[in-house]
CSV table of C-alpha atoms and ligand atoms in Angstrom, one decimal:
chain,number,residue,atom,x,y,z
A,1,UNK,CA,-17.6,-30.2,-4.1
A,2,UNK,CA,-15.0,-27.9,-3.7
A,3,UNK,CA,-13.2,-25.9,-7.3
A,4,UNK,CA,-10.3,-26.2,-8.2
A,5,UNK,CA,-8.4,-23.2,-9.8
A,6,UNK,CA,-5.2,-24.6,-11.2
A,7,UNK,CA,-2.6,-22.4,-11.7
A,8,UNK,CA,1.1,-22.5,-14.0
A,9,UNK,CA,3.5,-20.1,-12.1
A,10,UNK,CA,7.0,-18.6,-13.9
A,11,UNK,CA,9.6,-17.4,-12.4
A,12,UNK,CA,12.6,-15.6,-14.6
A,13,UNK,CA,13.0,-12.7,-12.6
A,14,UNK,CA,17.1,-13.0,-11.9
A,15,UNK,CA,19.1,-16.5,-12.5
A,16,UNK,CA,16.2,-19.2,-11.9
A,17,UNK,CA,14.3,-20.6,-14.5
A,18,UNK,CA,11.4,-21.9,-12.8
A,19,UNK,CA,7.7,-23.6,-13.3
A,20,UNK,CA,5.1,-24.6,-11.0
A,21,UNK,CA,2.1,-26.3,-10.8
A,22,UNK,CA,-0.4,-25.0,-7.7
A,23,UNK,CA,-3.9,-25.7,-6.7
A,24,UNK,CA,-5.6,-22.9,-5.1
A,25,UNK,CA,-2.5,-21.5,-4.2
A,26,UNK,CA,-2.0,-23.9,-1.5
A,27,UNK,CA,-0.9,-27.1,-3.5
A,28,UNK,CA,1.9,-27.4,-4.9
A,29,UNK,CA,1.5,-30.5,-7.7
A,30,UNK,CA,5.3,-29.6,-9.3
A,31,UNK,CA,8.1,-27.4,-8.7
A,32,UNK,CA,10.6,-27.0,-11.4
A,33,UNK,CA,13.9,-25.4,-10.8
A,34,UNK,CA,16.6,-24.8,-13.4
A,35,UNK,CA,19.2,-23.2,-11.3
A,36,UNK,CA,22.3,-20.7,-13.2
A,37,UNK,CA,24.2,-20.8,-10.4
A,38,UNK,CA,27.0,-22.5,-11.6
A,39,UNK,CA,27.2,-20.3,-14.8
A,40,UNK,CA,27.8,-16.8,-12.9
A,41,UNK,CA,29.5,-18.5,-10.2
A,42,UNK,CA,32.5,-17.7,-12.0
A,43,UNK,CA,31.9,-14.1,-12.7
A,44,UNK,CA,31.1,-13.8,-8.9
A,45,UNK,CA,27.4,-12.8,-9.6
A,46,UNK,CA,24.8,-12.4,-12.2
A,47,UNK,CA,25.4,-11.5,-15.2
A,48,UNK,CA,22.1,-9.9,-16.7
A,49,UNK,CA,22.8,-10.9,-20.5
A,50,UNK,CA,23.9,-14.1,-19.7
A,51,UNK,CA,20.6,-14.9,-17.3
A,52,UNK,CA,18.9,-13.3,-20.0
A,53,UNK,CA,19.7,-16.1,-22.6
A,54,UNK,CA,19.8,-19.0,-19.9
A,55,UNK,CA,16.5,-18.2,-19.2
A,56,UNK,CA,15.5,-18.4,-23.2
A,57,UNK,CA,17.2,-21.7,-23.6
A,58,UNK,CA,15.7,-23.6,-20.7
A,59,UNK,CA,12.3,-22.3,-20.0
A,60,UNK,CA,10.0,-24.4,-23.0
A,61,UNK,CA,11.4,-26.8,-21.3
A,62,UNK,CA,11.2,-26.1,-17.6
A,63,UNK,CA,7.4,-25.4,-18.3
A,64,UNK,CA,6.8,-28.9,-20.0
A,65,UNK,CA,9.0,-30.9,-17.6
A,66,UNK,CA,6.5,-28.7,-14.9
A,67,UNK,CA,3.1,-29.9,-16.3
A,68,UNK,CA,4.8,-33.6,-16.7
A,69,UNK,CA,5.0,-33.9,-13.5
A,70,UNK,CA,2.0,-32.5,-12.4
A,71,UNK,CA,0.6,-35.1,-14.6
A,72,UNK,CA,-1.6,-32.3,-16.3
A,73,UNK,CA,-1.2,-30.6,-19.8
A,74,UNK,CA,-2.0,-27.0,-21.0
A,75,UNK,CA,-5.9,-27.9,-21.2
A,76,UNK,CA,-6.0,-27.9,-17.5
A,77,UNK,CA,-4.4,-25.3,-16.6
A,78,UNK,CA,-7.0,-21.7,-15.4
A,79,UNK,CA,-4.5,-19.0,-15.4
A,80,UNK,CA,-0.5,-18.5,-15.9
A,81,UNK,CA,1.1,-16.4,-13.5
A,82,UNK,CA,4.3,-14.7,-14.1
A,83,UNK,CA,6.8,-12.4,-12.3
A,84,UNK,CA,6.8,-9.0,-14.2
A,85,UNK,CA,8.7,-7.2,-12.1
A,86,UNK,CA,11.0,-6.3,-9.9
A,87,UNK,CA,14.0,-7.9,-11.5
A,88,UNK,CA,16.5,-8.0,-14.6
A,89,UNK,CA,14.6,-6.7,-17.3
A,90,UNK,CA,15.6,-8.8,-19.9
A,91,UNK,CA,15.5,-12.0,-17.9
A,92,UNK,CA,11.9,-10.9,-16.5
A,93,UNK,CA,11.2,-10.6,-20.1
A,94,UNK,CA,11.5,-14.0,-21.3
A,95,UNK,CA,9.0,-15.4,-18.7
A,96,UNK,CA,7.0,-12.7,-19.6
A,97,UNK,CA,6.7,-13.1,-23.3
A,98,UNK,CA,6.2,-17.1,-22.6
A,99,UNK,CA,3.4,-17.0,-20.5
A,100,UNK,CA,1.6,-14.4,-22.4
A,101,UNK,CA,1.9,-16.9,-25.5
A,102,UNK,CA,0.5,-19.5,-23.6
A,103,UNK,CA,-2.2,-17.2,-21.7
A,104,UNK,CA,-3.0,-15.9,-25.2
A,105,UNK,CA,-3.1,-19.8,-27.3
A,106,UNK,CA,-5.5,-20.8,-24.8
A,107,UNK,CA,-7.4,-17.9,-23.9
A,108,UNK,CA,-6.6,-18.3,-20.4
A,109,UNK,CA,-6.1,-15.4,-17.8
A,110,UNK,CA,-2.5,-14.0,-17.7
A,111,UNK,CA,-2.0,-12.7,-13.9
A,112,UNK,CA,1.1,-10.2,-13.6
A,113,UNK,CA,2.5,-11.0,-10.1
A,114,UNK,CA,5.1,-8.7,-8.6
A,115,UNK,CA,8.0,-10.6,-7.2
A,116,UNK,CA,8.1,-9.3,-3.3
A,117,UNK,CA,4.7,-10.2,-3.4
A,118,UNK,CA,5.0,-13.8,-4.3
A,119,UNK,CA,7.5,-14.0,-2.1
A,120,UNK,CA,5.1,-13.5,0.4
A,121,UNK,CA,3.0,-16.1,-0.6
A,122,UNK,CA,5.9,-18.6,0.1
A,123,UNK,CA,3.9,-19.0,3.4
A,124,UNK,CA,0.7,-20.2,1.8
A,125,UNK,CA,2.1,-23.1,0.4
A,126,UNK,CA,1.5,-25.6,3.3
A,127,UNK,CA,-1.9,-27.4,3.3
A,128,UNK,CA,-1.6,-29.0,7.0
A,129,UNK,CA,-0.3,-25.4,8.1
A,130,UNK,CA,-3.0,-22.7,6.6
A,131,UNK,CA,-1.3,-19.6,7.4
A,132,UNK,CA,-3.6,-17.0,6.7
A,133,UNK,CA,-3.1,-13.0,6.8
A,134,UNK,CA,-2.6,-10.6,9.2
A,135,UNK,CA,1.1,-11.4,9.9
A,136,UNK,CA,4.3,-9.2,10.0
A,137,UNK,CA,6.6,-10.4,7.0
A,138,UNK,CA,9.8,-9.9,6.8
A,139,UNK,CA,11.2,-10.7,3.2
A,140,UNK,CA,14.8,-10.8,3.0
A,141,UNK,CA,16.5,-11.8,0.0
A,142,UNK,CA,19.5,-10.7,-2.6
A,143,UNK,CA,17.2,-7.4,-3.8
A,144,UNK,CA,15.4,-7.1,-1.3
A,145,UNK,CA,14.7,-6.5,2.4
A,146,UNK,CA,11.3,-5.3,3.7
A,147,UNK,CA,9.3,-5.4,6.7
A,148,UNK,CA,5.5,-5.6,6.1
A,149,UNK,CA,2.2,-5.1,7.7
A,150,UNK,CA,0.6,-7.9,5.5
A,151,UNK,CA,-3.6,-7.3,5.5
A,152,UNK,CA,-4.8,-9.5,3.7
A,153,UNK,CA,-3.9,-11.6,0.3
A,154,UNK,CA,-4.4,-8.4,-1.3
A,155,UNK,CA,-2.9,-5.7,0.9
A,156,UNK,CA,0.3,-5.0,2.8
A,157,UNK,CA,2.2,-1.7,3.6
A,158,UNK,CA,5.4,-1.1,3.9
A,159,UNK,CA,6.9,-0.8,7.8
A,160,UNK,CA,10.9,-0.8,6.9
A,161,UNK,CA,13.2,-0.8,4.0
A,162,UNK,CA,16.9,-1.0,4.2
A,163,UNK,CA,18.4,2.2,2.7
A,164,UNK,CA,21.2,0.6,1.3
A,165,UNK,CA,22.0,-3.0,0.8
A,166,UNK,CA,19.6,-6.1,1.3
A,167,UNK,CA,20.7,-8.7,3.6
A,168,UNK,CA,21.1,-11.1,0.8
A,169,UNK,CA,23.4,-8.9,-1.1
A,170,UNK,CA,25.3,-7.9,2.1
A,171,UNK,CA,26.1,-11.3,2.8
A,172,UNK,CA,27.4,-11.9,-0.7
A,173,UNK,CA,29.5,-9.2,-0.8
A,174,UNK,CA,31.4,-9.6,2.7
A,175,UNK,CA,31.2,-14.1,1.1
A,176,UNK,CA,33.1,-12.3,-2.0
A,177,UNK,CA,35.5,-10.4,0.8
A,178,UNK,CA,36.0,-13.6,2.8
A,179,UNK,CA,37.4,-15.5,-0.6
A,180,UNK,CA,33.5,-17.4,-0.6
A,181,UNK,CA,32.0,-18.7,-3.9
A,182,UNK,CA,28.8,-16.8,-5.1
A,183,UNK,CA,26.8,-17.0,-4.0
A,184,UNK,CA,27.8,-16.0,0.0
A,185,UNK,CA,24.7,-16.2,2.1
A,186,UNK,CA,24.6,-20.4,2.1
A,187,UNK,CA,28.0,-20.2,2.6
A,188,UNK,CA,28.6,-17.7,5.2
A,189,UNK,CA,25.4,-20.1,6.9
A,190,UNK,CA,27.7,-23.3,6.8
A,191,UNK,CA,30.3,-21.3,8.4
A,192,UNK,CA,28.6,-19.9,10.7
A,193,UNK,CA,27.9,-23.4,12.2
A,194,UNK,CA,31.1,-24.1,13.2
A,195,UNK,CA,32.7,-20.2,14.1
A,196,UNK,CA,31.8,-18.2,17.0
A,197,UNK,CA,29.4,-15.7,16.3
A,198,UNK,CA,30.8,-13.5,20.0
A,199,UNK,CA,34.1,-13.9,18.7
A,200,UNK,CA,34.4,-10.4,17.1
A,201,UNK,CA,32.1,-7.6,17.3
A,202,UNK,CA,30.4,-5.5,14.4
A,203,UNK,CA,28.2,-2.9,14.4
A,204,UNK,CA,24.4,-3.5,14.6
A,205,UNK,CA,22.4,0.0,13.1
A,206,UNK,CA,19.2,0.3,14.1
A,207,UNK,CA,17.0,3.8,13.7
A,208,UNK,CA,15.7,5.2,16.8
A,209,UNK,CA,11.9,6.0,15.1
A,210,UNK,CA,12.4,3.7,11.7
A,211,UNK,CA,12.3,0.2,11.5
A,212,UNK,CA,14.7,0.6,8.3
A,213,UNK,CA,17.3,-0.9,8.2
A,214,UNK,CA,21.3,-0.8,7.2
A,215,UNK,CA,23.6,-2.8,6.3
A,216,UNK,CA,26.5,-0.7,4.3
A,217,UNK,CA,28.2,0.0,7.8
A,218,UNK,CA,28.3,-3.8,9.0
A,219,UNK,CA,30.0,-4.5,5.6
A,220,UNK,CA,32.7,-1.5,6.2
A,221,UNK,CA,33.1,-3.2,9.6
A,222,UNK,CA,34.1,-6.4,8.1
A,223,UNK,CA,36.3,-4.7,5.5
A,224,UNK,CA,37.9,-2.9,8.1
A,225,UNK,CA,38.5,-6.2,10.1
A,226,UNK,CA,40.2,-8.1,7.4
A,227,UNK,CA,41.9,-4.8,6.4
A,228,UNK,CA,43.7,-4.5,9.8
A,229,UNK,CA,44.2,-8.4,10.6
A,230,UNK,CA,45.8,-8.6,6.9
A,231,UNK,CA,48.9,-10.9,7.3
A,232,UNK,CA,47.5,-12.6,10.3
A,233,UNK,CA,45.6,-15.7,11.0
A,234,UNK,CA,42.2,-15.1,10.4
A,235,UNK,CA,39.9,-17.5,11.6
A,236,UNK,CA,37.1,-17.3,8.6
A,237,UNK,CA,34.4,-18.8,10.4
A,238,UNK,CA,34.4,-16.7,13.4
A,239,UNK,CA,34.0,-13.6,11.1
A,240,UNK,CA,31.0,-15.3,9.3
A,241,UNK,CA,29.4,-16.0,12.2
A,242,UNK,CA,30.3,-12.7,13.6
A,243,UNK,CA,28.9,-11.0,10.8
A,244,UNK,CA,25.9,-13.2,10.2
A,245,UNK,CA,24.7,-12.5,14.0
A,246,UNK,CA,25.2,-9.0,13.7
A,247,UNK,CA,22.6,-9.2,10.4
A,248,UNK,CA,20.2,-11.4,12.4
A,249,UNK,CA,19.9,-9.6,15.7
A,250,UNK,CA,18.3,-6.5,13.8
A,251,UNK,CA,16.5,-8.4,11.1
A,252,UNK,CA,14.8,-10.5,14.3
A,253,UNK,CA,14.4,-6.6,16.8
A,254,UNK,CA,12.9,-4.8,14.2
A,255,UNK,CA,10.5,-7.6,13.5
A,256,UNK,CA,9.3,-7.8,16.9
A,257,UNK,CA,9.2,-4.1,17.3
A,258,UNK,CA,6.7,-3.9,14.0
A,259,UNK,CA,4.4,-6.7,15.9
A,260,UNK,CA,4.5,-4.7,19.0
A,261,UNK,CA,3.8,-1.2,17.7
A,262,UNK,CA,0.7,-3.2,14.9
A,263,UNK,CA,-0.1,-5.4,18.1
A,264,UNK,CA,0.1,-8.4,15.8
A,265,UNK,CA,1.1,-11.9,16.9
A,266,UNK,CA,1.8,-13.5,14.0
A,267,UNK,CA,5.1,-13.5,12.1
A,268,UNK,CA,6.5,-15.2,8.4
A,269,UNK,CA,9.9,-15.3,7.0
A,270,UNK,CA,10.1,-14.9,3.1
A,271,UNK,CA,13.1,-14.6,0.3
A,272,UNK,CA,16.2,-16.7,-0.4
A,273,UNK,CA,17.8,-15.2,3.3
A,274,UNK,CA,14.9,-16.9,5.4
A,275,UNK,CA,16.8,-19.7,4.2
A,276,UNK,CA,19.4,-19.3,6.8
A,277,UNK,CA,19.8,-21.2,9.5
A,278,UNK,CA,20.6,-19.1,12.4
A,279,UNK,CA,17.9,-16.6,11.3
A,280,UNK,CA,15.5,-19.3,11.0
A,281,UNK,CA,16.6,-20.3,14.8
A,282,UNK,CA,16.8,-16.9,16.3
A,283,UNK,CA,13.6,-15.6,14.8
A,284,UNK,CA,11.6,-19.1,16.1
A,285,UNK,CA,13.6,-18.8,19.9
A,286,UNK,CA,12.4,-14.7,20.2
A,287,UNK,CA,8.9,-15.4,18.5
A,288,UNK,CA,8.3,-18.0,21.5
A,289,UNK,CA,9.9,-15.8,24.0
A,290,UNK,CA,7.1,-13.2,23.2
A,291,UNK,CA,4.0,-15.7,22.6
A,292,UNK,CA,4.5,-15.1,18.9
A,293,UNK,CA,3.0,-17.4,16.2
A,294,UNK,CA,5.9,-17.8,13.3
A,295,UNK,CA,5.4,-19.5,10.3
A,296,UNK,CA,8.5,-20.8,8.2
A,297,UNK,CA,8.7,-21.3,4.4
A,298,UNK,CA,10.0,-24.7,3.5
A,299,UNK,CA,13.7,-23.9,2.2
A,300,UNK,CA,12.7,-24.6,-1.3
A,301,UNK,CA,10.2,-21.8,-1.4
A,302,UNK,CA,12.2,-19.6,0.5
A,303,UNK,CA,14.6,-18.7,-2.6
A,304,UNK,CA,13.6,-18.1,-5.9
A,305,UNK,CA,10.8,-20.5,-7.2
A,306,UNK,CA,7.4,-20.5,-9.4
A,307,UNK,CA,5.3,-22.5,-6.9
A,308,UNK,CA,5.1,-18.7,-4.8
A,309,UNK,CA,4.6,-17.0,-7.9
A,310,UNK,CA,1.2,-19.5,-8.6
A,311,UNK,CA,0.2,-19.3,-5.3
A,312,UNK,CA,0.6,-15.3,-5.7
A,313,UNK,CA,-1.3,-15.4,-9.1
A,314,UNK,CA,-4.1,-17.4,-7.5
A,315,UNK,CA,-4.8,-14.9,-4.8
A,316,UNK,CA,-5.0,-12.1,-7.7
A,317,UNK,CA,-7.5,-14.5,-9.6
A,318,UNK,CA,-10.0,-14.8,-7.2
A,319,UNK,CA,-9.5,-10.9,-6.4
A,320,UNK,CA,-10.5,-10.5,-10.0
A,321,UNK,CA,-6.9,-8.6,-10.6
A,322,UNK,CA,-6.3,-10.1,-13.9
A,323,UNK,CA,-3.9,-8.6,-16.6
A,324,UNK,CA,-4.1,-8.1,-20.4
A,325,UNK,CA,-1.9,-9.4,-22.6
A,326,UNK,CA,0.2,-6.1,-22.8
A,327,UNK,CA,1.5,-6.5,-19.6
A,328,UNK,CA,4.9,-5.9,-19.4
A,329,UNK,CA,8.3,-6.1,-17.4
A,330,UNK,CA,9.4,-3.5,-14.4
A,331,UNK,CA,12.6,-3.6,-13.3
A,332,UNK,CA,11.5,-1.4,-10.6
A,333,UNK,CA,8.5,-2.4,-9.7
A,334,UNK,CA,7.4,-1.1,-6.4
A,335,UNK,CA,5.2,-2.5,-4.2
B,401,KG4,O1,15.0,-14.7,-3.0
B,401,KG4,P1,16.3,-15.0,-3.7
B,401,KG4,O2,16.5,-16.4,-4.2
B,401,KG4,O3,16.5,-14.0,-4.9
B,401,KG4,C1,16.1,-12.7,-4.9
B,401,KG4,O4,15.0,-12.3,-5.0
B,401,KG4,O5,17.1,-11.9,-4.6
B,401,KG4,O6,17.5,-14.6,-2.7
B,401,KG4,C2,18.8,-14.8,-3.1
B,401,KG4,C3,19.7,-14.3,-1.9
B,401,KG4,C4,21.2,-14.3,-2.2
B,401,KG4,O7,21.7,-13.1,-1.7
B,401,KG4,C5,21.7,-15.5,-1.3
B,401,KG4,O8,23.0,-15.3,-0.9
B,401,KG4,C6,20.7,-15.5,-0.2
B,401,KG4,O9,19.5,-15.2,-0.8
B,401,KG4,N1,20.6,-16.8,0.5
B,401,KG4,C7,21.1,-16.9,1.8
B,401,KG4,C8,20.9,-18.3,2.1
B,401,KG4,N2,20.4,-18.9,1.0
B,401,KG4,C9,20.2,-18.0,0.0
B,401,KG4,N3,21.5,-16.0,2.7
B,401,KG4,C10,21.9,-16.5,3.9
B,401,KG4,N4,21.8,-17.8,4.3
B,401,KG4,C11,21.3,-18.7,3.4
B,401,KG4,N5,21.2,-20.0,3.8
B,402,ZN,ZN1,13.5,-13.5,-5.0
């Protein structure tokens, strides 16, 4: 007979309120999602304070409505797993303090998961699929955007960082600049779907011995494009599509670069940008081309969620990395 380590994940870490349920950090018995969208929506992005409280109102109940429908209760539950860090400190916080009550009432194991790294483990939770380390990963999402040489569960270095925006927040600013409701990246996706990504070209930087990346001069580009056209009819699709080609074509390059200079064939998306469509095509169409293995989340785990944080807090369970119950929150975690 196999064991079963069951594990409560919580997510607070920027405007989702989330709780999971996972089994050996494979599978995923509930996945509970209280989304904020709608509340900075009209701020046109997160307001920390704000998340901050959100997170206090909802998450006794996101964490009960999580176990409900896991059909489980506290008693059964091995470990809690949290994001401490990177994030908004006070909305890290409040996920912190509550699963260190809970790890501490039942004497449980409180496992400290840093958010890049659950990200990651997105890509674990597929039973028929068991995607397994080495891989490249490249995690893209609205703080982040990293390529890594992932080891093992326990181990990944860092090949390329952008060194200014992340893709996520680059495609909500240039959505804010096209008159796009926060947040931009689905939206600039939908439109993409219907524009012409050749219509207009932007700039696509690339280092010649980095595999950074950045995306502060494709932003100016678009800027400047609206900036000039100002007054004429501009076709707002064909400069989403533009600009979201222009992101993928070096997220999907440098990606194949890092598996050719670690001679690794296997690849995985991760963060709420491996969401997108076209970079979910593109990066699937240039991994066949080159006899590449990919492996993509299922949209739900791709942006914020708990299930990825249990699945990460598993793998630091059976590593033996547990935490005490003085953890705290690091808004700047590296990792
Ligand atoms: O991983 P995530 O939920 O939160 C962070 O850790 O940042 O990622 C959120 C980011 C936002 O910038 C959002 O615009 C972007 O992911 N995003 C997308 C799509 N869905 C979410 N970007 C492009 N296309 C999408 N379909
Ligand atoms: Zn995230």
């Amino acid at each position: 007979m196999t064991t079963e380590t069951v594990i409560l994940g919580i997510e607070t870490s920027c405007d989702e309120t989330a709780a999971a349920v996972v089994v050996n950090g494979r599978k995923v018995l509930s996945n509970v999602i209280a989304s904020q969208v709608e509340t900075h929506r009209q701020f046109g992005g997160v307001v920390p304070e704000i998340a901050a409280r959100k997170h206090l109102e909802n998450i006794s109940f996101i964490v009960e409505e999580a176990l409900k429908q896991a059909n489980l209760t506290l008693s059964d539950i091995n470990g809690i797993a949290v994001s401490n860090g990177p994030g908004l400190v006070g909305a890290l916080l409040v996920g912190l303090s509550y699963a260190k009550s809970l790890a501490f009432a039942r004497r449980i194991p409180l496992l400290g998961v840093h958010h890049i790294y659950s990200h990651i483990c997105a890509n674990y939770l597929n039973e028929e699929n068991f995607w397994e380390p080495p891989f490249i990963c490249l995690v893209v999402s609205g703080g982040h955007t990293h390529l890594l040489d992932v080891q093992d569960y326990h181990n990944c270095n860092i090949l390329g960082r952008t060194r200014d925006d992340a893709a996520g927040e680059a495609f909500d600013k240039v959505g804010r600049t096209l008159g796009l409701p926060y947040p931009g990246g689905p939206e600039i996706d939908k439109l993409s779907k219907i524009g012409d990504s050749l219509a207009i070209s932007f700039p696509k930087t690339v280092f010649k011995d980095s595999l950074d990346f950045s995306f502060s001069g494709l932003k100016s580009a678009v800027l400047q494009y609206l900036h000039k056209n100002k007054g004429q009819d501009i076709d707002v699709s064909n400069v989403a599509a533009s600009f979201q080609q222009s992101v993928i074509d070096v997220l999907v390059s440098n990606t194949l670069k890092a598996c050719e200079q670690k001679g690794i064939t296997k690849v995985a998306l991760a963060g709420g940008v491996a969401a997108n469509g076209g970079l979910r095509e593109s990066m699937y169409l240039a991994c066949a081309n080159k006899g590449l293995s990919l492996n993509l989340p299922s949209i739900v785990y791709c942006t914020d969620n708990a299930a990825m944080v249990a699945s990460g807090g598993y793998y630091h369970y059976i590593g033996g990395r547990v935490d005490s119950y003085n953890l705290n929150a690091y808004p700047n975690m590296d990792i």
